Amino acid sequence: MGERKRISILGATGSVGQSTLDLIERNRTAYEIVALTAYRDVEGLAKAAIAYGAKHAAIGDAERADALASALSETGITTAAGPEAICEAAAMEADWIMAAIVGCAGLKPVMAAVEQGSTVVLANKEPLVSAGDVVLAAAKIHGATILPADSEHNAIFQCFDFERPEGIRRIVLTASGGPFLDRSIEEMRAMTPDQAVAHPNWSMGAKISVDSATLMNKGLELIEADRLFPIAADRIEIIVHRQSVVHSMVEYADGSILAQLGPPDMRTPIAHTLAWPDRMETPMPSLDFAAISRLDFEEPDPVRFPALRLARQSLDRGGAKPAILNAANEEAVAAFLDKRIGFLDIAAIVEDMLDRYDPPAPGSLDDVFAIDTETRMRTRQMMTTKAA
Ligand code: NDP
Ligand code: MG
């Protein structure tokens, strides 16, 4: 048996974090858990840290420092709290780090993980959208390997010939279409957070579930794909595929199309990154093609799902636009989940922010954070003025 793989999970209490732990659970002796992190869920974090014998646990909310320390007292597991503690946990030496924090809150931790120079698995897509250039440049400098866990990007990664990208004609990103695919615009206007997070195929955290309902998730993924794969942006296309069986496709110059198929369960793409370049067993059953019986594809409706256009425009314009798109969306989604705005307001608010705020292109990580902070402030202000 080889050396145990040293693993850290940033966002261990979330949907992706738990799927990752589930895979580790099945072959415990192969892994050693270095650090686990969460934001507020002390109980979930402590439970996982004990169950998996983590060396260290960090909680993002500084006010929960004592709660975490007492939950892990006499276990020998070291603890820390606050945003800096998350970055310190990310910087601990490990062979494989899962970045599964939600939103741009994960950007600094992702950078810390990348600077540590091992394999960093990105489920957390928002840092790539807002600061793709900076993250990827740091990976090059520090010799880190970035592997995509997002199911579509993991699919593309498995099909993409990085040695001969000139032979690639296009990437086809598939979208499930989310829970409101067949709803009229009037019906969408009245949708509640509960309805928006009830995804037909995937079980995910609240933020990405809302993003799937607006299709902003696919918009963010378009930008994510542009960052990860050496291909022109206009060669990345989006198609709705309700069954979520084909996770994305790569078309070659000769007309051949390679697709990755699998169950709609994050454990498959995560397992791909966990074992890469080898393969590992997972509990997922083989696809039953007769039961699936058909694969449907359709164009996304640009009228009901304006988020796709906003993301495409942000990518084409470049500069600060992707960071503004992401930050305004994070704030609008939080407001929607909090029932302060309606479902259709999310994209409308993002569009307003993209039109009104036009700072110079960011040249550094600090610039990205400044744009992110300013966008959030302006978005919150705009939402309060509108609500008044
Ligand atoms: P969840 O909301 O389920 O989990 C988020 C995790 O991040 C939790 O552990 C949470 O801790 C922690 N966290 C939240 N905010 C902060 C913060 N400010 N500082 C530190 N930690 C924080 O999200 P998901 O697992 O669904 O998604 C994680 C990322 O992966 C997202 O970027 C998403 O877009 C992406 N992704 C998710 C997929 C899925 O199937 N869920 C599929 C593809 C991509 P706590 O529990 O304490 O709040
Ligand atoms: Mg995805």
Short mmCIF file of C-alpha atoms and ligand atoms in Angstrom, two decimals:
data_model
loop_
_atom_site.label_atom_id
_atom_site.label_comp_id
_atom_site.label_asym_id
_atom_site.label_seq_id
_atom_site.Cartn_x
_atom_site.Cartn_y
_atom_site.Cartn_z
CA MET A 1 0.00 0.00 0.00
CA GLY A 2 1.22 3.49 -0.85
CA GLU A 3 1.37 6.53 1.39
CA ARG A 4 -1.88 7.84 2.80
CA LYS A 5 -3.17 10.83 0.87
CA ARG A 6 -3.31 13.93 3.06
CA ILE A 7 -6.66 15.68 2.54
CA SER A 8 -8.17 18.99 3.57
CA ILE A 9 -11.74 20.09 2.91
CA LEU A 10 -12.70 23.76 2.92
CA GLY A 11 -16.46 23.87 3.42
CA ALA A 12 -16.64 20.40 4.94
CA THR A 13 -20.18 20.83 6.32
CA GLY A 14 -21.73 21.75 2.95
CA SER A 15 -23.22 19.63 0.22
CA VAL A 16 -19.95 19.09 -1.70
CA GLY A 17 -17.95 18.77 1.53
CA GLN A 18 -20.24 16.01 2.77
CA SER A 19 -20.13 14.19 -0.58
CA THR A 20 -16.33 14.28 -0.37
CA LEU A 21 -16.36 12.87 3.16
CA ASP A 22 -18.76 10.15 2.05
CA LEU A 23 -16.18 8.95 -0.50
CA ILE A 24 -13.40 9.06 2.09
CA GLU A 25 -15.57 7.11 4.52
CA ARG A 26 -15.59 4.19 2.11
CA ASN A 27 -11.82 3.81 2.12
CA ARG A 28 -10.71 5.38 5.38
CA THR A 29 -7.26 3.86 5.54
CA ALA A 30 -6.23 5.47 2.24
CA TYR A 31 -6.58 9.01 3.59
CA GLU A 32 -5.39 11.20 6.40
CA ILE A 33 -7.48 14.29 7.15
CA VAL A 34 -5.38 17.37 7.77
CA ALA A 35 -7.93 20.20 8.11
CA LEU A 36 -11.69 20.64 7.89
CA THR A 37 -13.43 24.01 7.84
CA ALA A 38 -16.95 25.45 8.13
CA TYR A 39 -18.51 28.86 8.62
CA ARG A 40 -21.10 28.57 11.41
CA ASP A 41 -21.93 24.90 11.78
CA VAL A 42 -19.84 24.10 14.87
CA GLU A 43 -21.70 20.90 15.55
CA GLY A 44 -21.35 19.53 12.01
CA LEU A 45 -17.69 20.50 11.87
CA ALA A 46 -16.84 18.98 15.25
CA LYS A 47 -18.70 15.80 14.39
CA ALA A 48 -16.82 15.39 11.10
CA ALA A 49 -13.46 16.28 12.66
CA ILE A 50 -13.90 13.59 15.30
CA ALA A 51 -15.35 10.98 12.94
CA TYR A 52 -12.52 11.38 10.43
CA GLY A 53 -9.71 12.00 12.90
CA ALA A 54 -8.84 15.42 11.51
CA LYS A 55 -5.73 17.11 12.87
CA HIS A 56 -7.26 20.58 12.73
CA ALA A 57 -10.68 22.25 12.51
CA ALA A 58 -11.36 25.90 11.69
CA ILE A 59 -14.62 27.84 11.87
CA GLY A 60 -15.09 31.05 9.84
CA ASP A 61 -17.31 32.85 12.34
CA ALA A 62 -14.90 34.26 14.93
CA GLU A 63 -17.65 34.37 17.56
CA ARG A 64 -17.85 30.60 17.53
CA ALA A 65 -14.23 30.11 18.58
CA ASP A 66 -15.11 28.99 22.12
CA ALA A 67 -17.95 26.76 20.98
CA LEU A 68 -15.63 24.90 18.61
CA ALA A 69 -12.81 24.67 21.14
CA SER A 70 -15.12 23.18 23.75
CA ALA A 71 -16.74 20.78 21.25
CA LEU A 72 -13.27 19.44 20.44
CA SER A 73 -11.65 19.68 23.86
CA GLU A 74 -9.70 16.59 24.88
CA THR A 75 -9.76 15.21 21.33
CA GLY A 76 -6.27 16.42 20.43
CA ILE A 77 -7.75 18.21 17.40
CA THR A 78 -6.48 21.77 17.23
CA THR A 79 -9.01 24.54 16.53
CA ALA A 80 -9.05 28.10 15.24
CA ALA A 81 -11.68 30.67 14.28
CA GLY A 82 -12.20 33.65 11.99
CA PRO A 83 -11.64 34.28 8.27
CA GLU A 84 -7.85 34.21 8.71
CA ALA A 85 -8.12 30.81 10.36
CA ILE A 86 -9.82 29.43 7.24
CA CYS A 87 -6.88 30.65 5.13
CA GLU A 88 -4.40 29.18 7.60
CA ALA A 89 -6.20 25.84 7.42
CA ALA A 90 -6.07 26.05 3.61
CA ALA A 91 -2.34 26.72 3.78
CA MET A 92 -1.58 23.62 5.86
CA GLU A 93 0.48 21.06 3.98
CA ALA A 94 -1.75 18.53 2.24
CA ASP A 95 -1.71 16.51 -0.99
CA TRP A 96 -5.28 17.21 -2.03
CA ILE A 97 -7.48 20.12 -1.01
CA MET A 98 -11.18 20.36 -1.78
CA ALA A 99 -12.32 23.98 -2.16
CA ALA A 100 -16.05 23.80 -1.44
CA ILE A 101 -16.84 27.09 0.28
CA VAL A 102 -19.72 28.91 -1.39
CA GLY A 103 -19.18 32.26 -3.12
CA CYS A 104 -16.28 34.65 -3.26
CA ALA A 105 -15.80 34.04 0.47
CA GLY A 106 -13.74 31.14 -0.86
CA LEU A 107 -11.33 33.29 -2.85
CA LYS A 108 -8.69 33.93 -0.18
CA PRO A 109 -8.79 30.31 1.03
CA VAL A 110 -8.45 29.10 -2.58
CA MET A 111 -5.43 31.35 -3.03
CA ALA A 112 -3.90 30.03 0.19
CA ALA A 113 -4.46 26.46 -0.97
CA VAL A 114 -2.97 27.19 -4.40
CA GLU A 115 0.08 28.87 -2.88
CA GLN A 116 0.69 25.74 -0.86
CA GLY A 117 1.33 24.10 -4.26
CA SER A 118 -0.41 20.73 -4.24
CA THR A 119 -3.63 19.58 -5.92
CA VAL A 120 -6.53 21.97 -5.42
CA VAL A 121 -9.95 20.75 -6.45
CA LEU A 122 -12.35 23.53 -7.29
CA ALA A 123 -16.04 23.01 -6.66
CA ASN A 124 -16.16 26.65 -5.52
CA LYS A 125 -16.58 28.32 -8.92
CA GLU A 126 -17.09 31.95 -7.88
CA PRO A 127 -13.36 32.66 -7.26
CA LEU A 128 -12.60 31.54 -10.82
CA VAL A 129 -15.30 33.85 -12.18
CA SER A 130 -14.17 36.90 -10.23
CA ALA A 131 -10.43 36.36 -10.16
CA GLY A 132 -9.69 33.61 -12.68
CA ASP A 133 -6.51 35.16 -14.02
CA VAL A 134 -5.03 35.69 -10.56
CA VAL A 135 -5.91 32.21 -9.32
CA LEU A 136 -4.53 30.48 -12.41
CA ALA A 137 -1.37 32.60 -12.47
CA ALA A 138 -0.73 31.70 -8.83
CA ALA A 139 -1.24 28.01 -9.62
CA LYS A 140 1.44 28.24 -12.30
CA ILE A 141 3.91 30.06 -10.07
CA HIS A 142 3.43 27.68 -7.14
CA GLY A 143 3.18 24.50 -9.20
CA ALA A 144 -0.33 23.71 -7.99
CA THR A 145 -2.57 21.39 -9.99
CA ILE A 146 -6.13 22.65 -10.37
CA LEU A 147 -8.77 20.01 -10.98
CA PRO A 148 -12.42 20.92 -11.61
CA ALA A 149 -15.07 19.17 -9.51
CA ASP A 150 -18.00 21.07 -11.00
CA SER A 151 -19.69 18.24 -12.91
CA GLU A 152 -19.69 19.99 -16.31
CA HIS A 153 -16.06 21.08 -16.07
CA ASN A 154 -15.01 17.74 -14.77
CA ALA A 155 -16.76 16.22 -17.81
CA ILE A 156 -14.95 18.59 -20.16
CA PHE A 157 -11.66 17.92 -18.39
CA GLN A 158 -12.13 14.22 -19.05
CA CYS A 159 -12.87 14.81 -22.77
CA PHE A 160 -10.52 17.70 -23.58
CA ASP A 161 -7.24 16.97 -25.38
CA PHE A 162 -4.96 19.52 -23.69
CA GLU A 163 -2.04 18.39 -25.90
CA ARG A 164 -3.85 19.30 -29.12
CA PRO A 165 -6.39 22.03 -28.32
CA GLU A 166 -6.22 23.26 -31.93
CA GLY A 167 -8.17 20.16 -32.95
CA ILE A 168 -11.12 21.20 -30.80
CA ARG A 169 -14.09 22.87 -32.49
CA ARG A 170 -16.32 23.67 -29.52
CA ILE A 171 -17.35 22.86 -25.99
CA VAL A 172 -21.01 22.14 -25.29
CA LEU A 173 -21.97 22.87 -21.69
CA THR A 174 -25.15 21.12 -20.64
CA ALA A 175 -27.71 22.70 -18.29
CA SER A 176 -30.49 20.82 -16.53
CA GLY A 177 -32.65 23.92 -16.85
CA GLY A 178 -33.45 23.95 -13.14
CA PRO A 179 -36.87 23.70 -11.48
CA PHE A 180 -38.54 26.49 -13.50
CA LEU A 181 -37.72 25.30 -17.01
CA ASP A 182 -41.37 24.93 -17.96
CA ARG A 183 -42.77 27.83 -15.96
CA SER A 184 -44.14 30.96 -17.61
CA ILE A 185 -42.57 34.29 -16.76
CA GLU A 186 -45.67 35.19 -14.69
CA GLU A 187 -45.31 32.00 -12.69
CA MET A 188 -41.57 32.62 -12.22
CA ARG A 189 -42.27 36.05 -10.77
CA ALA A 190 -44.12 34.43 -7.85
CA MET A 191 -41.64 31.64 -7.09
CA THR A 192 -40.51 31.29 -3.47
CA PRO A 193 -37.08 30.30 -2.11
CA ASP A 194 -38.46 26.86 -1.22
CA GLN A 195 -39.57 26.29 -4.79
CA ALA A 196 -36.29 27.59 -6.19
CA VAL A 197 -34.09 25.30 -4.11
CA ALA A 198 -36.09 22.18 -4.99
CA HIS A 199 -33.92 21.09 -7.91
CA PRO A 200 -35.34 18.23 -10.00
CA ASN A 201 -32.04 16.32 -10.46
CA TRP A 202 -29.35 17.51 -8.05
CA SER A 203 -29.25 18.01 -4.29
CA MET A 204 -27.10 21.08 -3.57
CA GLY A 205 -26.58 24.04 -1.23
CA ALA A 206 -29.13 26.89 -1.29
CA LYS A 207 -27.09 29.44 -3.24
CA ILE A 208 -26.19 27.21 -6.18
CA SER A 209 -29.76 25.86 -6.23
CA VAL A 210 -31.11 29.38 -6.76
CA ASP A 211 -28.41 29.94 -9.38
CA SER A 212 -29.63 26.81 -11.15
CA ALA A 213 -33.19 28.14 -11.15
CA THR A 214 -32.15 31.48 -12.73
CA LEU A 215 -29.58 29.68 -14.94
CA MET A 216 -26.99 32.09 -13.51
CA ASN A 217 -25.21 28.93 -12.47
CA LYS A 218 -24.75 28.09 -16.15
CA GLY A 219 -23.64 31.67 -16.78
CA LEU A 220 -21.00 31.38 -14.05
CA GLU A 221 -20.02 28.01 -15.52
CA LEU A 222 -19.57 29.56 -18.96
CA ILE A 223 -17.01 31.94 -17.45
CA GLU A 224 -15.51 29.10 -15.40
CA ALA A 225 -15.07 27.04 -18.60
CA ASP A 226 -13.45 30.00 -20.32
CA ARG A 227 -10.92 30.22 -17.49
CA LEU A 228 -10.16 26.50 -17.36
CA PHE A 229 -9.95 25.46 -21.00
CA PRO A 230 -7.79 26.94 -23.78
CA ILE A 231 -10.56 27.71 -26.29
CA ALA A 232 -12.16 30.96 -27.54
CA ALA A 233 -15.21 32.07 -25.55
CA ASP A 234 -17.46 32.02 -28.63
CA ARG A 235 -16.75 28.31 -28.96
CA ILE A 236 -18.37 27.50 -25.65
CA GLU A 237 -22.06 26.82 -26.14
CA ILE A 238 -24.86 26.10 -23.70
CA ILE A 239 -27.64 23.60 -24.29
CA VAL A 240 -30.46 22.55 -21.98
CA HIS A 241 -30.46 18.83 -21.28
CA ARG A 242 -33.16 17.96 -18.77
CA GLN A 243 -32.01 14.50 -17.79
CA SER A 244 -28.58 15.61 -16.47
CA VAL A 245 -27.02 12.45 -17.85
CA VAL A 246 -24.61 14.03 -20.34
CA HIS A 247 -22.53 16.35 -18.15
CA SER A 248 -20.89 18.19 -21.07
CA MET A 249 -19.24 17.54 -24.42
CA VAL A 250 -16.16 18.41 -26.46
CA GLU A 251 -16.41 18.48 -30.26
CA TYR A 252 -13.36 17.95 -32.44
CA ALA A 253 -12.55 19.32 -35.92
CA ASP A 254 -13.49 16.06 -37.61
CA GLY A 255 -17.01 16.17 -36.16
CA SER A 256 -16.34 13.65 -33.37
CA ILE A 257 -17.97 14.57 -30.09
CA LEU A 258 -16.71 13.17 -26.79
CA ALA A 259 -19.15 13.35 -23.89
CA GLN A 260 -18.92 12.31 -20.26
CA LEU A 261 -22.05 10.66 -18.91
CA GLY A 262 -22.90 9.63 -15.40
CA PRO A 263 -25.47 9.79 -12.61
CA PRO A 264 -26.42 13.26 -11.34
CA ASP A 265 -24.42 12.78 -8.17
CA MET A 266 -21.42 14.93 -7.25
CA ARG A 267 -19.62 11.91 -5.87
CA THR A 268 -18.69 10.81 -9.41
CA PRO A 269 -16.81 13.99 -10.42
CA ILE A 270 -15.35 14.34 -6.92
CA ALA A 271 -14.13 10.72 -7.07
CA HIS A 272 -12.54 11.47 -10.43
CA THR A 273 -10.49 14.26 -8.88
CA LEU A 274 -9.76 12.28 -5.71
CA ALA A 275 -8.22 9.34 -7.57
CA TRP A 276 -6.87 11.28 -10.57
CA PRO A 277 -5.06 10.17 -12.67
CA ASP A 278 -6.22 6.75 -11.42
CA ARG A 279 -9.83 5.68 -10.98
CA MET A 280 -11.61 4.60 -7.81
CA GLU A 281 -14.78 2.67 -6.98
CA THR A 282 -17.85 4.66 -5.97
CA PRO A 283 -21.25 3.49 -4.71
CA MET A 284 -22.96 4.85 -7.83
CA PRO A 285 -24.82 2.20 -9.82
CA SER A 286 -24.25 1.89 -13.56
CA LEU A 287 -26.53 4.03 -15.70
CA ASP A 288 -29.61 2.13 -16.84
CA PHE A 289 -29.96 3.39 -20.41
CA ALA A 290 -33.19 1.54 -21.10
CA ALA A 291 -34.75 3.20 -18.05
CA ILE A 292 -33.43 6.62 -19.11
CA SER A 293 -34.68 5.76 -22.62
CA ARG A 294 -34.00 9.14 -24.22
CA LEU A 295 -31.76 12.19 -24.03
CA ASP A 296 -33.39 15.55 -24.81
CA PHE A 297 -31.64 18.76 -25.82
CA GLU A 298 -33.15 22.22 -26.32
CA GLU A 299 -32.12 25.86 -26.63
CA PRO A 300 -32.31 27.87 -23.39
CA ASP A 301 -34.98 30.60 -23.49
CA PRO A 302 -33.18 33.97 -23.41
CA VAL A 303 -36.30 35.84 -22.31
CA ARG A 304 -37.06 33.85 -19.16
CA PHE A 305 -33.39 33.30 -18.35
CA PRO A 306 -31.59 36.63 -18.93
CA ALA A 307 -28.74 35.53 -16.63
CA LEU A 308 -27.17 33.65 -19.54
CA ARG A 309 -26.96 36.81 -21.63
CA LEU A 310 -25.56 38.79 -18.69
CA ALA A 311 -22.83 36.22 -18.10
CA ARG A 312 -21.95 36.04 -21.80
CA GLN A 313 -21.71 39.86 -21.98
CA SER A 314 -19.59 39.97 -18.83
CA LEU A 315 -17.22 37.42 -20.29
CA ASP A 316 -16.98 39.28 -23.61
CA ARG A 317 -16.43 42.65 -21.95
CA GLY A 318 -13.98 41.20 -19.46
CA GLY A 319 -12.19 43.52 -17.03
CA ALA A 320 -14.23 44.03 -13.88
CA LYS A 321 -17.50 42.72 -15.34
CA PRO A 322 -17.29 39.07 -14.26
CA ALA A 323 -16.48 40.12 -10.67
CA ILE A 324 -19.43 42.55 -10.70
CA LEU A 325 -21.73 39.91 -12.15
CA ASN A 326 -20.76 37.49 -9.42
CA ALA A 327 -20.87 39.89 -6.46
CA ALA A 328 -24.22 41.42 -7.48
CA ASN A 329 -25.62 37.94 -7.97
CA GLU A 330 -24.42 36.75 -4.55
CA GLU A 331 -26.10 39.72 -2.88
CA ALA A 332 -29.30 39.38 -4.90
CA VAL A 333 -29.54 35.63 -4.22
CA ALA A 334 -29.04 36.24 -0.49
CA ALA A 335 -31.83 38.85 -0.59
CA PHE A 336 -34.11 36.46 -2.47
CA LEU A 337 -33.44 33.65 0.03
CA ASP A 338 -34.26 36.19 2.74
CA LYS A 339 -37.54 37.02 0.93
CA ARG A 340 -36.55 40.65 0.44
CA ILE A 341 -36.79 40.53 -3.38
CA GLY A 342 -38.67 38.42 -5.92
CA PHE A 343 -37.21 35.72 -8.13
CA LEU A 344 -37.11 37.77 -11.34
CA ASP A 345 -35.51 40.68 -9.49
CA ILE A 346 -32.27 38.70 -9.15
CA ALA A 347 -31.22 38.99 -12.80
CA ALA A 348 -32.70 42.50 -13.08
CA ILE A 349 -30.54 43.70 -10.19
CA VAL A 350 -27.43 42.08 -11.62
CA GLU A 351 -28.10 43.73 -14.98
CA ASP A 352 -28.57 47.12 -13.31
CA MET A 353 -25.25 46.77 -11.48
CA LEU A 354 -23.43 45.74 -14.65
CA ASP A 355 -24.81 48.83 -16.43
CA ARG A 356 -24.13 51.31 -13.65
CA TYR A 357 -20.81 50.33 -12.20
CA ASP A 358 -17.82 50.46 -14.51
CA PRO A 359 -14.51 50.46 -12.62
CA PRO A 360 -11.19 49.83 -14.38
CA ALA A 361 -10.09 46.24 -14.93
CA PRO A 362 -8.58 44.66 -11.80
CA GLY A 363 -4.83 44.08 -11.95
CA SER A 364 -4.40 42.33 -8.64
CA LEU A 365 -6.24 40.34 -6.02
CA ASP A 366 -6.71 43.51 -3.98
CA ASP A 367 -8.39 45.16 -6.96
CA VAL A 368 -10.76 42.19 -7.26
CA PHE A 369 -11.65 42.44 -3.57
CA ALA A 370 -12.22 46.18 -3.88
CA ILE A 371 -14.59 45.65 -6.83
CA ASP A 372 -16.33 42.80 -5.02
CA THR A 373 -16.86 44.87 -1.87
CA GLU A 374 -18.00 47.97 -3.72
CA THR A 375 -20.44 45.96 -5.87
CA ARG A 376 -21.96 44.33 -2.80
CA MET A 377 -22.40 47.69 -1.11
CA ARG A 378 -24.00 49.27 -4.17
CA THR A 379 -26.24 46.25 -4.73
CA ARG A 380 -27.48 46.33 -1.14
CA GLN A 381 -28.06 50.07 -1.42
CA MET A 382 -30.00 49.64 -4.64
CA MET A 383 -32.16 46.92 -3.12
CA THR A 384 -33.01 49.05 -0.06
CA THR A 385 -33.87 52.05 -2.23
CA LYS A 386 -36.10 49.90 -4.44
CA ALA A 387 -37.82 48.30 -1.45
CA ALA A 388 -38.45 51.70 0.17
P1 NDP B 1 -23.21 24.66 0.81
O1 NDP B 1 -23.93 25.91 1.10
O2 NDP B 1 -23.91 23.36 0.96
O3 NDP B 1 -21.87 24.60 1.70
C1 NDP B 1 -20.99 25.69 1.79
C2 NDP B 1 -19.85 25.39 2.74
O4 NDP B 1 -19.02 26.54 2.85
C3 NDP B 1 -20.28 25.04 4.15
O5 NDP B 1 -19.35 24.18 4.72
C4 NDP B 1 -20.28 26.40 4.84
O6 NDP B 1 -20.16 26.30 6.25
C5 NDP B 1 -19.04 27.01 4.22
N1 NDP B 1 -19.10 28.47 4.16
C6 NDP B 1 -20.15 29.24 3.78
N2 NDP B 1 -19.83 30.55 3.85
C7 NDP B 1 -18.55 30.61 4.31
C8 NDP B 1 -17.67 31.68 4.65
N3 NDP B 1 -18.05 32.96 4.51
N4 NDP B 1 -16.44 31.37 5.09
C9 NDP B 1 -16.06 30.08 5.24
N5 NDP B 1 -16.84 29.05 4.95
C10 NDP B 1 -18.08 29.29 4.49
O7 NDP B 1 -22.63 24.81 -0.68
P2 NDP B 1 -22.38 23.68 -1.78
O8 NDP B 1 -21.62 22.55 -1.18
O9 NDP B 1 -23.62 23.41 -2.51
O10 NDP B 1 -21.44 24.47 -2.81
C11 NDP B 1 -20.09 24.79 -2.52
C12 NDP B 1 -19.45 25.35 -3.79
O11 NDP B 1 -19.40 24.31 -4.77
C13 NDP B 1 -20.22 26.50 -4.43
O12 NDP B 1 -19.31 27.40 -5.00
C14 NDP B 1 -21.03 25.83 -5.52
O13 NDP B 1 -21.31 26.69 -6.59
C15 NDP B 1 -20.09 24.71 -5.95
N6 NDP B 1 -20.75 23.54 -6.52
C16 NDP B 1 -21.66 22.84 -5.79
C17 NDP B 1 -22.30 21.73 -6.33
C18 NDP B 1 -23.28 20.94 -5.52
O14 NDP B 1 -23.74 19.89 -5.99
N7 NDP B 1 -23.64 21.34 -4.31
C19 NDP B 1 -22.05 21.31 -7.70
C20 NDP B 1 -21.03 22.08 -8.37
C21 NDP B 1 -20.42 23.16 -7.80
P3 NDP B 1 -21.49 26.21 7.21
O15 NDP B 1 -22.09 24.86 6.95
O16 NDP B 1 -20.94 26.32 8.57
O17 NDP B 1 -22.37 27.35 6.81
MG MG B 2 -22.21 22.44 -12.44
#
